[in-house]
CSV table of C-alpha atoms and ligand atoms in Angstrom, one decimal:
chain,number,residue,atom,x,y,z
A,280,UNK,CA,19.1,-16.4,14.6
A,281,UNK,CA,21.7,-15.5,11.7
A,282,UNK,CA,23.4,-13.5,8.4
A,283,UNK,CA,22.5,-14.8,5.3
A,284,UNK,CA,25.4,-16.5,4.3
A,285,UNK,CA,25.5,-16.2,0.7
A,286,UNK,CA,26.2,-12.4,1.6
A,287,UNK,CA,28.6,-13.1,3.7
A,288,UNK,CA,30.4,-14.7,0.9
A,289,UNK,CA,30.0,-11.3,-0.9
A,290,UNK,CA,31.7,-9.2,1.8
A,291,UNK,CA,34.8,-8.9,0.0
A,292,UNK,CA,33.2,-8.3,-3.3
A,293,UNK,CA,30.7,-5.9,-1.3
A,294,UNK,CA,34.0,-3.6,0.1
A,295,UNK,CA,35.1,-3.7,-3.6
A,296,UNK,CA,32.3,-1.9,-4.6
A,297,UNK,CA,31.8,0.6,-1.4
A,298,UNK,CA,35.5,1.6,-1.7
A,299,UNK,CA,35.5,2.1,-5.7
A,300,UNK,CA,32.1,4.2,-4.8
A,301,UNK,CA,33.8,6.3,-2.2
A,302,UNK,CA,37.0,6.8,-4.3
A,303,UNK,CA,34.5,8.5,-7.2
A,304,UNK,CA,31.9,10.6,-5.5
A,305,UNK,CA,29.4,12.6,-7.3
A,306,UNK,CA,27.0,15.4,-5.9
A,307,UNK,CA,22.9,15.2,-6.3
A,308,UNK,CA,21.7,14.7,-10.0
A,309,UNK,CA,25.4,14.6,-11.3
A,310,UNK,CA,25.6,10.9,-9.7
A,311,UNK,CA,26.4,9.6,-13.7
A,312,UNK,CA,28.9,7.2,-13.3
A,313,UNK,CA,27.5,5.9,-10.2
A,314,UNK,CA,24.1,5.2,-11.9
A,315,UNK,CA,26.1,3.7,-14.6
A,316,UNK,CA,28.1,1.3,-11.9
A,317,UNK,CA,24.6,0.3,-10.4
A,318,UNK,CA,22.7,-0.2,-13.9
A,319,UNK,CA,25.3,-2.2,-15.4
A,320,UNK,CA,25.6,-4.2,-12.0
A,321,UNK,CA,22.0,-5.0,-11.8
A,322,UNK,CA,22.0,-6.2,-16.0
A,323,UNK,CA,24.7,-8.2,-15.1
A,324,UNK,CA,22.4,-10.2,-12.4
A,325,UNK,CA,19.4,-10.4,-14.8
A,326,UNK,CA,17.7,-7.6,-13.1
A,327,UNK,CA,15.7,-5.2,-15.3
A,328,UNK,CA,16.7,-1.6,-15.2
A,329,UNK,CA,14.9,2.1,-15.8
A,330,UNK,CA,16.9,4.5,-15.8
A,331,UNK,CA,16.3,8.4,-15.9
A,332,UNK,CA,13.7,8.6,-13.1
A,333,UNK,CA,14.4,11.6,-11.2
A,334,UNK,CA,16.8,12.8,-13.3
A,335,UNK,CA,19.9,10.4,-12.1
A,336,UNK,CA,18.0,7.8,-10.9
A,337,UNK,CA,17.7,4.2,-11.3
A,338,UNK,CA,15.3,1.6,-10.5
A,339,UNK,CA,15.4,-2.3,-10.6
A,340,UNK,CA,12.7,-4.5,-11.2
A,341,UNK,CA,12.6,-8.1,-9.9
A,342,UNK,CA,9.6,-10.1,-10.3
A,343,UNK,CA,9.1,-14.3,-9.5
A,344,UNK,CA,5.3,-15.5,-10.1
A,345,UNK,CA,2.2,-13.6,-10.9
A,346,UNK,CA,1.2,-12.1,-7.9
A,347,UNK,CA,1.1,-8.3,-7.8
A,348,UNK,CA,2.3,-7.6,-4.3
A,349,UNK,CA,5.2,-5.8,-4.1
A,350,UNK,CA,7.8,-4.4,-1.7
A,351,UNK,CA,10.6,-1.1,-2.4
A,352,UNK,CA,14.4,-1.2,-1.0
A,353,UNK,CA,15.2,2.4,-1.5
A,354,UNK,CA,19.5,3.5,-1.2
A,355,UNK,CA,20.8,7.1,-1.7
A,356,UNK,CA,23.7,7.4,-3.9
A,357,UNK,CA,24.9,11.1,-3.6
A,358,UNK,CA,28.0,12.5,-1.7
A,359,UNK,CA,28.6,16.0,-0.7
A,360,UNK,CA,30.4,19.5,-1.0
A,361,UNK,CA,33.1,18.3,1.5
A,362,UNK,CA,36.9,18.1,1.0
A,363,UNK,CA,37.7,14.7,2.2
A,364,UNK,CA,40.9,14.7,4.8
A,365,UNK,CA,41.4,10.8,4.6
A,366,UNK,CA,44.5,9.6,3.3
A,367,UNK,CA,43.7,6.0,2.7
A,368,UNK,CA,43.8,4.2,-0.7
A,369,UNK,CA,40.4,4.4,-1.2
A,370,UNK,CA,39.7,8.4,-0.9
A,371,UNK,CA,38.1,10.5,-3.2
A,372,UNK,CA,39.7,11.5,-6.1
A,373,UNK,CA,37.3,13.5,-6.9
A,374,UNK,CA,38.7,16.8,-4.9
A,375,UNK,CA,36.1,19.2,-3.0
A,376,UNK,CA,33.5,15.8,-3.4
A,377,UNK,CA,33.1,13.5,-0.6
A,378,UNK,CA,30.9,10.2,0.5
A,379,UNK,CA,30.7,12.3,4.3
A,380,UNK,CA,27.4,10.3,4.6
A,381,UNK,CA,28.0,7.1,3.6
A,382,UNK,CA,25.3,7.0,0.5
A,383,UNK,CA,28.3,4.4,-0.9
A,384,UNK,CA,27.4,2.2,1.8
A,385,UNK,CA,23.9,2.2,1.4
A,386,UNK,CA,24.2,1.9,-2.3
A,387,UNK,CA,26.4,-1.3,-2.4
A,388,UNK,CA,24.0,-2.9,0.6
A,389,UNK,CA,21.2,-2.9,-1.5
A,390,UNK,CA,23.4,-3.6,-4.8
A,391,UNK,CA,24.6,-6.8,-2.9
A,392,UNK,CA,20.6,-7.7,-1.8
A,393,UNK,CA,19.6,-7.4,-5.4
A,394,UNK,CA,22.3,-10.0,-6.2
A,395,UNK,CA,20.9,-12.3,-3.7
A,396,UNK,CA,17.7,-12.1,-4.4
A,397,UNK,CA,18.1,-12.3,-8.3
A,398,UNK,CA,19.9,-15.8,-7.9
A,399,UNK,CA,18.1,-17.2,-5.0
A,400,UNK,CA,14.4,-16.1,-5.9
A,401,UNK,CA,13.0,-17.2,-2.8
A,402,UNK,CA,10.0,-15.1,-3.0
A,403,UNK,CA,6.7,-14.5,-4.9
A,404,UNK,CA,6.1,-11.1,-6.2
A,405,UNK,CA,7.7,-7.9,-7.2
A,406,UNK,CA,10.8,-6.0,-5.6
A,407,UNK,CA,11.6,-2.7,-6.9
A,408,UNK,CA,15.5,-1.5,-6.5
A,409,UNK,CA,15.5,2.2,-6.0
A,410,UNK,CA,18.4,4.1,-5.9
A,411,UNK,CA,17.6,7.5,-5.0
A,412,UNK,CA,19.9,10.7,-6.4
A,413,UNK,CA,20.2,14.0,-4.5
A,414,UNK,CA,18.9,13.4,-1.3
A,415,UNK,CA,21.6,15.7,0.6
A,416,UNK,CA,18.7,18.8,0.7
A,417,UNK,CA,18.2,18.7,-3.2
A,418,UNK,CA,15.3,17.2,-3.5
A,419,UNK,CA,16.1,13.5,-5.3
A,420,UNK,CA,12.9,11.6,-3.7
A,421,UNK,CA,10.5,14.5,-5.0
A,422,UNK,CA,12.2,14.0,-8.3
A,423,UNK,CA,11.1,10.5,-8.4
A,424,UNK,CA,7.9,10.8,-7.1
A,425,UNK,CA,7.1,13.5,-9.6
A,426,UNK,CA,8.9,11.0,-12.1
A,427,UNK,CA,5.9,8.5,-11.1
A,428,UNK,CA,8.3,6.0,-9.1
A,429,UNK,CA,5.3,4.7,-7.3
A,430,UNK,CA,2.8,4.5,-10.5
A,431,UNK,CA,5.9,2.6,-12.7
A,432,UNK,CA,6.8,0.6,-9.9
A,433,UNK,CA,3.9,0.3,-7.0
A,434,UNK,CA,5.3,-0.3,-3.8
A,435,UNK,CA,3.0,-2.1,-0.5
A,436,UNK,CA,5.5,-1.5,1.6
A,437,UNK,CA,8.8,0.6,1.6
A,438,UNK,CA,12.2,0.0,3.6
A,439,UNK,CA,15.4,2.4,4.0
A,440,UNK,CA,18.6,2.5,6.1
A,441,UNK,CA,20.9,4.8,6.8
A,442,UNK,CA,24.0,4.3,8.9
A,443,UNK,CA,24.7,5.8,12.4
A,444,UNK,CA,27.9,6.7,13.8
A,445,UNK,CA,26.9,6.2,17.3
A,446,UNK,CA,25.4,2.5,16.8
A,447,UNK,CA,27.8,-0.6,17.2
A,448,UNK,CA,27.9,-2.5,14.1
A,449,UNK,CA,25.6,-5.4,14.1
A,450,UNK,CA,23.2,-3.0,15.9
A,451,UNK,CA,19.8,-1.9,14.0
A,452,UNK,CA,17.2,0.2,15.1
A,453,UNK,CA,13.9,0.0,13.6
A,454,UNK,CA,11.2,2.3,15.6
A,455,UNK,CA,7.7,3.0,14.8
A,456,UNK,CA,6.7,6.5,14.5
A,457,UNK,CA,8.4,10.2,13.8
A,458,UNK,CA,12.1,9.5,13.0
A,459,UNK,CA,13.7,12.5,11.4
A,460,UNK,CA,12.9,16.4,11.9
A,461,UNK,CA,11.2,19.0,9.3
A,462,UNK,CA,13.8,21.2,7.7
A,463,UNK,CA,13.5,24.5,6.1
A,464,UNK,CA,16.5,26.3,5.2
A,465,UNK,CA,16.3,30.1,5.4
A,466,UNK,CA,17.4,33.4,3.6
A,467,UNK,CA,17.2,37.2,5.3
A,468,UNK,CA,18.6,39.8,3.4
A,469,UNK,CA,18.8,43.2,5.3
A,470,UNK,CA,18.6,46.6,3.7
A,471,UNK,CA,20.2,50.0,5.3
A,472,UNK,CA,21.6,52.7,4.0
A,473,UNK,CA,25.4,52.5,3.6
A,474,UNK,CA,28.4,55.3,4.3
A,475,UNK,CA,31.0,56.3,6.1
A,476,UNK,CA,32.3,54.3,9.1
A,477,UNK,CA,33.0,57.4,11.1
A,478,UNK,CA,29.4,59.1,10.5
A,479,UNK,CA,26.8,56.3,11.8
A,480,UNK,CA,24.3,58.8,12.0
A,481,UNK,CA,24.4,59.2,8.1
A,482,UNK,CA,23.3,55.4,7.5
A,483,UNK,CA,20.9,52.5,8.7
A,484,UNK,CA,23.5,50.1,9.7
A,485,UNK,CA,22.3,46.8,8.4
A,486,UNK,CA,25.0,45.2,10.4
A,487,UNK,CA,23.5,46.3,13.5
A,488,UNK,CA,20.0,45.2,13.0
A,489,UNK,CA,21.4,41.6,11.6
A,490,UNK,CA,23.0,41.5,15.2
A,491,UNK,CA,19.6,42.2,16.9
A,492,UNK,CA,17.8,39.8,14.6
A,493,UNK,CA,20.5,36.8,15.6
A,494,UNK,CA,19.4,37.4,19.5
A,495,UNK,CA,15.9,38.0,18.6
A,496,UNK,CA,15.4,34.9,16.2
A,497,UNK,CA,16.5,32.6,19.2
A,498,UNK,CA,13.7,33.7,21.3
A,499,UNK,CA,11.2,31.8,18.4
A,500,UNK,CA,12.5,28.9,20.2
A,501,UNK,CA,12.6,30.1,23.6
A,502,UNK,CA,9.9,32.2,24.3
A,503,UNK,CA,7.0,31.1,21.1
A,504,UNK,CA,7.5,27.1,21.3
A,505,UNK,CA,5.9,25.2,23.6
A,506,UNK,CA,8.6,23.8,26.0
A,507,UNK,CA,7.9,19.9,25.5
A,508,UNK,CA,8.1,20.6,21.6
A,509,UNK,CA,11.2,20.3,19.5
A,510,UNK,CA,12.8,23.1,18.2
A,511,UNK,CA,16.2,23.9,16.7
A,512,UNK,CA,16.9,27.4,14.8
A,513,UNK,CA,20.1,27.6,13.8
A,514,UNK,CA,22.0,30.8,11.9
A,515,UNK,CA,24.8,29.1,10.2
A,516,UNK,CA,25.9,32.4,7.9
A,517,UNK,CA,26.5,35.8,8.8
A,518,UNK,CA,27.2,38.2,5.7
A,519,UNK,CA,28.4,42.1,5.7
A,520,UNK,CA,30.6,44.2,4.3
A,521,UNK,CA,34.2,44.5,3.2
A,522,UNK,CA,36.0,47.1,4.4
A,523,UNK,CA,36.9,48.8,7.9
A,524,UNK,CA,35.8,51.8,7.4
A,525,UNK,CA,32.3,51.3,5.3
A,526,UNK,CA,29.1,50.7,6.4
A,527,UNK,CA,27.7,48.1,4.4
A,528,UNK,CA,24.2,48.9,2.9
A,529,UNK,CA,23.1,45.4,3.1
A,530,UNK,CA,23.4,42.5,5.5
A,531,UNK,CA,22.5,38.8,4.9
A,532,UNK,CA,21.9,35.8,7.7
A,533,UNK,CA,21.1,32.4,6.7
A,534,UNK,CA,20.5,29.4,8.4
A,535,UNK,CA,18.0,26.2,8.8
A,536,UNK,CA,15.4,25.5,11.4
A,537,UNK,CA,14.4,21.6,12.3
A,538,UNK,CA,10.8,21.0,13.9
A,539,UNK,CA,9.4,17.1,14.5
A,540,UNK,CA,5.9,18.4,13.3
A,541,UNK,CA,5.5,20.2,10.0
A,542,UNK,CA,3.2,22.7,11.8
A,543,UNK,CA,5.6,24.1,13.9
A,544,UNK,CA,7.9,24.8,11.5
A,545,UNK,CA,5.2,26.9,9.7
A,546,UNK,CA,4.5,28.8,12.7
A,547,UNK,CA,8.0,29.5,12.9
A,548,UNK,CA,8.4,30.7,9.7
A,549,UNK,CA,5.5,33.4,10.3
A,550,UNK,CA,7.4,34.2,13.6
A,551,UNK,CA,10.7,34.7,11.9
A,552,UNK,CA,8.8,37.1,9.4
A,553,UNK,CA,7.4,38.9,12.8
A,554,UNK,CA,10.5,39.8,13.4
A,555,UNK,CA,12.4,40.6,10.6
A,556,UNK,CA,10.2,43.1,10.0
A,557,UNK,CA,9.5,44.6,13.3
A,558,UNK,CA,13.4,45.0,14.1
A,559,UNK,CA,13.9,46.5,10.5
A,560,UNK,CA,11.6,49.1,11.0
A,561,UNK,CA,12.6,50.3,14.4
A,562,UNK,CA,15.6,50.7,12.6
A,563,UNK,CA,14.2,52.2,9.6
A,564,UNK,CA,15.9,49.5,7.4
A,565,UNK,CA,13.8,47.1,5.7
A,566,UNK,CA,13.8,42.9,5.2
A,567,UNK,CA,13.1,40.0,3.5
A,568,UNK,CA,12.7,36.5,3.9
A,569,UNK,CA,13.2,33.6,2.0
A,570,UNK,CA,11.9,30.2,4.0
A,571,UNK,CA,11.9,27.0,2.1
A,572,UNK,CA,11.0,23.5,3.5
A,573,UNK,CA,13.3,21.3,2.3
A,574,UNK,CA,12.0,18.1,4.4
A,575,UNK,CA,9.2,16.6,5.8
A,576,UNK,CA,9.8,14.4,9.0
A,577,UNK,CA,10.1,10.7,8.2
A,578,UNK,CA,7.1,8.4,9.3
A,579,UNK,CA,7.5,5.1,10.1
A,580,UNK,CA,4.6,3.2,9.9
A,581,UNK,CA,3.7,0.8,12.6
A,582,UNK,CA,3.2,-2.7,10.9
A,583,UNK,CA,6.2,-1.6,8.6
A,584,UNK,CA,8.5,-1.0,11.7
A,585,UNK,CA,8.0,-4.5,13.1
A,586,UNK,CA,8.0,-5.8,10.6
A,587,UNK,CA,11.7,-4.5,10.2
A,588,UNK,CA,12.4,-5.2,13.8
A,589,UNK,CA,11.5,-8.8,13.4
A,590,UNK,CA,13.7,-9.2,10.6
A,591,UNK,CA,16.6,-7.6,12.1
A,592,UNK,CA,15.7,-10.2,15.2
A,593,UNK,CA,16.4,-13.2,13.0
A,594,UNK,CA,19.3,-11.6,12.0
A,595,UNK,CA,21.4,-10.3,14.9
A,596,UNK,CA,19.4,-11.2,17.8
A,597,UNK,CA,16.8,-9.0,19.7
A,598,UNK,CA,19.5,-7.2,21.9
A,599,UNK,CA,21.0,-6.0,19.1
A,600,UNK,CA,17.6,-4.3,17.8
A,601,UNK,CA,16.5,-1.1,18.9
A,602,UNK,CA,12.2,-1.1,18.9
A,603,UNK,CA,12.1,2.5,20.9
A,604,UNK,CA,13.6,5.8,21.2
A,605,UNK,CA,13.6,9.6,20.5
A,606,UNK,CA,13.5,11.0,17.2
A,607,UNK,CA,16.5,13.2,16.1
A,608,UNK,CA,16.9,16.4,14.7
A,609,UNK,CA,18.5,15.7,11.4
A,610,UNK,CA,16.1,15.5,8.4
A,611,UNK,CA,16.3,12.9,5.4
A,612,UNK,CA,13.9,13.5,2.3
A,613,UNK,CA,13.1,10.2,2.4
A,614,UNK,CA,9.8,11.3,4.1
A,615,UNK,CA,8.7,12.1,0.9
A,616,UNK,CA,8.8,8.8,0.0
A,617,UNK,CA,7.2,7.8,3.5
A,618,UNK,CA,4.5,10.3,3.0
A,619,UNK,CA,3.1,8.1,-0.3
A,620,UNK,CA,4.0,4.8,1.0
A,621,UNK,CA,3.9,2.9,4.5
A,622,UNK,CA,7.8,2.6,5.1
A,623,UNK,CA,10.5,1.6,7.8
A,624,UNK,CA,13.7,4.0,7.6
A,625,UNK,CA,16.0,2.1,9.9
A,626,UNK,CA,19.7,3.1,11.3
A,627,UNK,CA,22.3,0.4,11.2
A,628,UNK,CA,25.2,0.7,13.4
A,629,UNK,CA,28.5,2.2,11.7
A,630,UNK,CA,30.6,1.6,14.7
A,631,UNK,CA,31.2,3.7,18.1
A,632,UNK,CA,34.6,4.8,16.5
A,633,UNK,CA,32.8,6.5,13.3
A,634,UNK,CA,33.5,9.9,12.7
A,635,UNK,CA,30.4,11.9,12.4
A,636,UNK,CA,28.2,11.7,9.4
A,637,UNK,CA,29.2,15.1,7.3
A,638,UNK,CA,33.1,15.1,8.4
A,639,UNK,CA,35.9,15.3,6.7
A,640,UNK,CA,37.1,12.6,8.3
A,641,UNK,CA,34.2,10.1,7.8
A,642,UNK,CA,34.1,6.7,6.4
A,643,UNK,CA,31.7,3.8,5.7
A,644,UNK,CA,32.3,1.0,7.9
A,645,UNK,CA,32.6,-2.1,5.5
A,646,UNK,CA,31.9,-4.5,8.4
A,647,UNK,CA,28.7,-3.1,8.3
A,648,UNK,CA,28.2,-4.1,4.5
A,649,UNK,CA,27.0,-7.7,5.2
A,650,UNK,CA,24.4,-6.7,8.1
A,651,UNK,CA,22.8,-3.7,5.9
A,652,UNK,CA,22.5,-6.1,2.7
A,653,UNK,CA,21.4,-9.1,5.0
A,654,UNK,CA,18.5,-6.9,6.1
A,655,UNK,CA,17.4,-5.5,3.0
A,656,UNK,CA,17.4,-9.4,1.3
A,657,UNK,CA,15.6,-11.0,4.1
A,658,UNK,CA,12.7,-8.2,4.6
A,659,UNK,CA,12.0,-8.2,1.0
A,660,UNK,CA,11.8,-12.6,1.2
A,661,UNK,CA,9.7,-12.3,4.7
A,662,UNK,CA,7.3,-9.4,2.9
A,663,UNK,CA,7.1,-11.3,0.4
A,664,UNK,CA,7.4,-15.1,1.4
A,665,UNK,CA,5.6,-17.8,-0.7
A,666,UNK,CA,3.4,-19.2,1.6
A,667,UNK,CA,2.3,-15.8,2.5
A,668,UNK,CA,-1.4,-16.0,1.2
B,916,LIG,ZN1,23.8,13.3,4.6
B,917,LIG,ZN1,22.7,10.4,4.3
């Protein structure tokens, strides 16, 4: 039981890379400098580099021997439109953009594993290092898949990880089955008839319709969903009007729905449309629903998860590896990759003192780098081990 000593000795270099990436965050599909950073280093390690896969995506290929077997290791590179509140030296220099989900750490760990594997070459087969753009709800995984990612770089199995604020550093979770939720974003446009705030009888008030819908839509979860099925419906935006004495002509609601089951997400869409039509009709107004499925559930393959857990056992000891646990209601676009290739999406502890993901005080914990990088390197050696015939 131990980490990879060559990777532990790279800790200072990894920390420097991670803090550099943190200071220079870029939004999805705009990761040009980040992609340059990744590609330059991969080339420096002697790894063949392919760019422009899914716009700003980068793939590095390292092949040893003539075996056709292969593994994919995936990290995400994008940041979020958040104004960082941290004041440390490596805070964002790109105002309004922040690495608040730790993708700076994910990218660094995969780069470090690439450097180690390119030097040690202790495997037979092909490692595909997949640096994905635009994970945060804007379709980076699908963009890479549509650009032929898995045709050009076939992967027998695929591994990815995300840092987890509530887990201790040096702890992993490698759990089979559904791990993250399917997610949709929706916009509801309500059209009424505007007029004077003192003469409501001459209007169709879209604010009243919106208010009724906010309550009614919650009852899709409480009344139309089986009690043992997970469903979340959150209205996160309410927009209407801009004067004290004017009833506006339109109102807009927007939000997100999460379920662990894609079919349930589609049922909720149907119920949402019925409620919007019905409530609007009751008030002589009208409404439209734009419901967009953004994420599918991440489905961890049983065998890939067992291999991942074994590798984690070797690194940190089995007392620090979770093999069971309920899925979360967050979403992750690695789901689209996990539908194509047998995969395991792990969690890596970011420390109990970590701020939550997507929070303006969040920072990736640099002491977790050696764990994640060691995992990526060891899982490649394990899957592609030389005597595995
Ligand atoms: Zn995120
Ligand atoms: Zn993330």
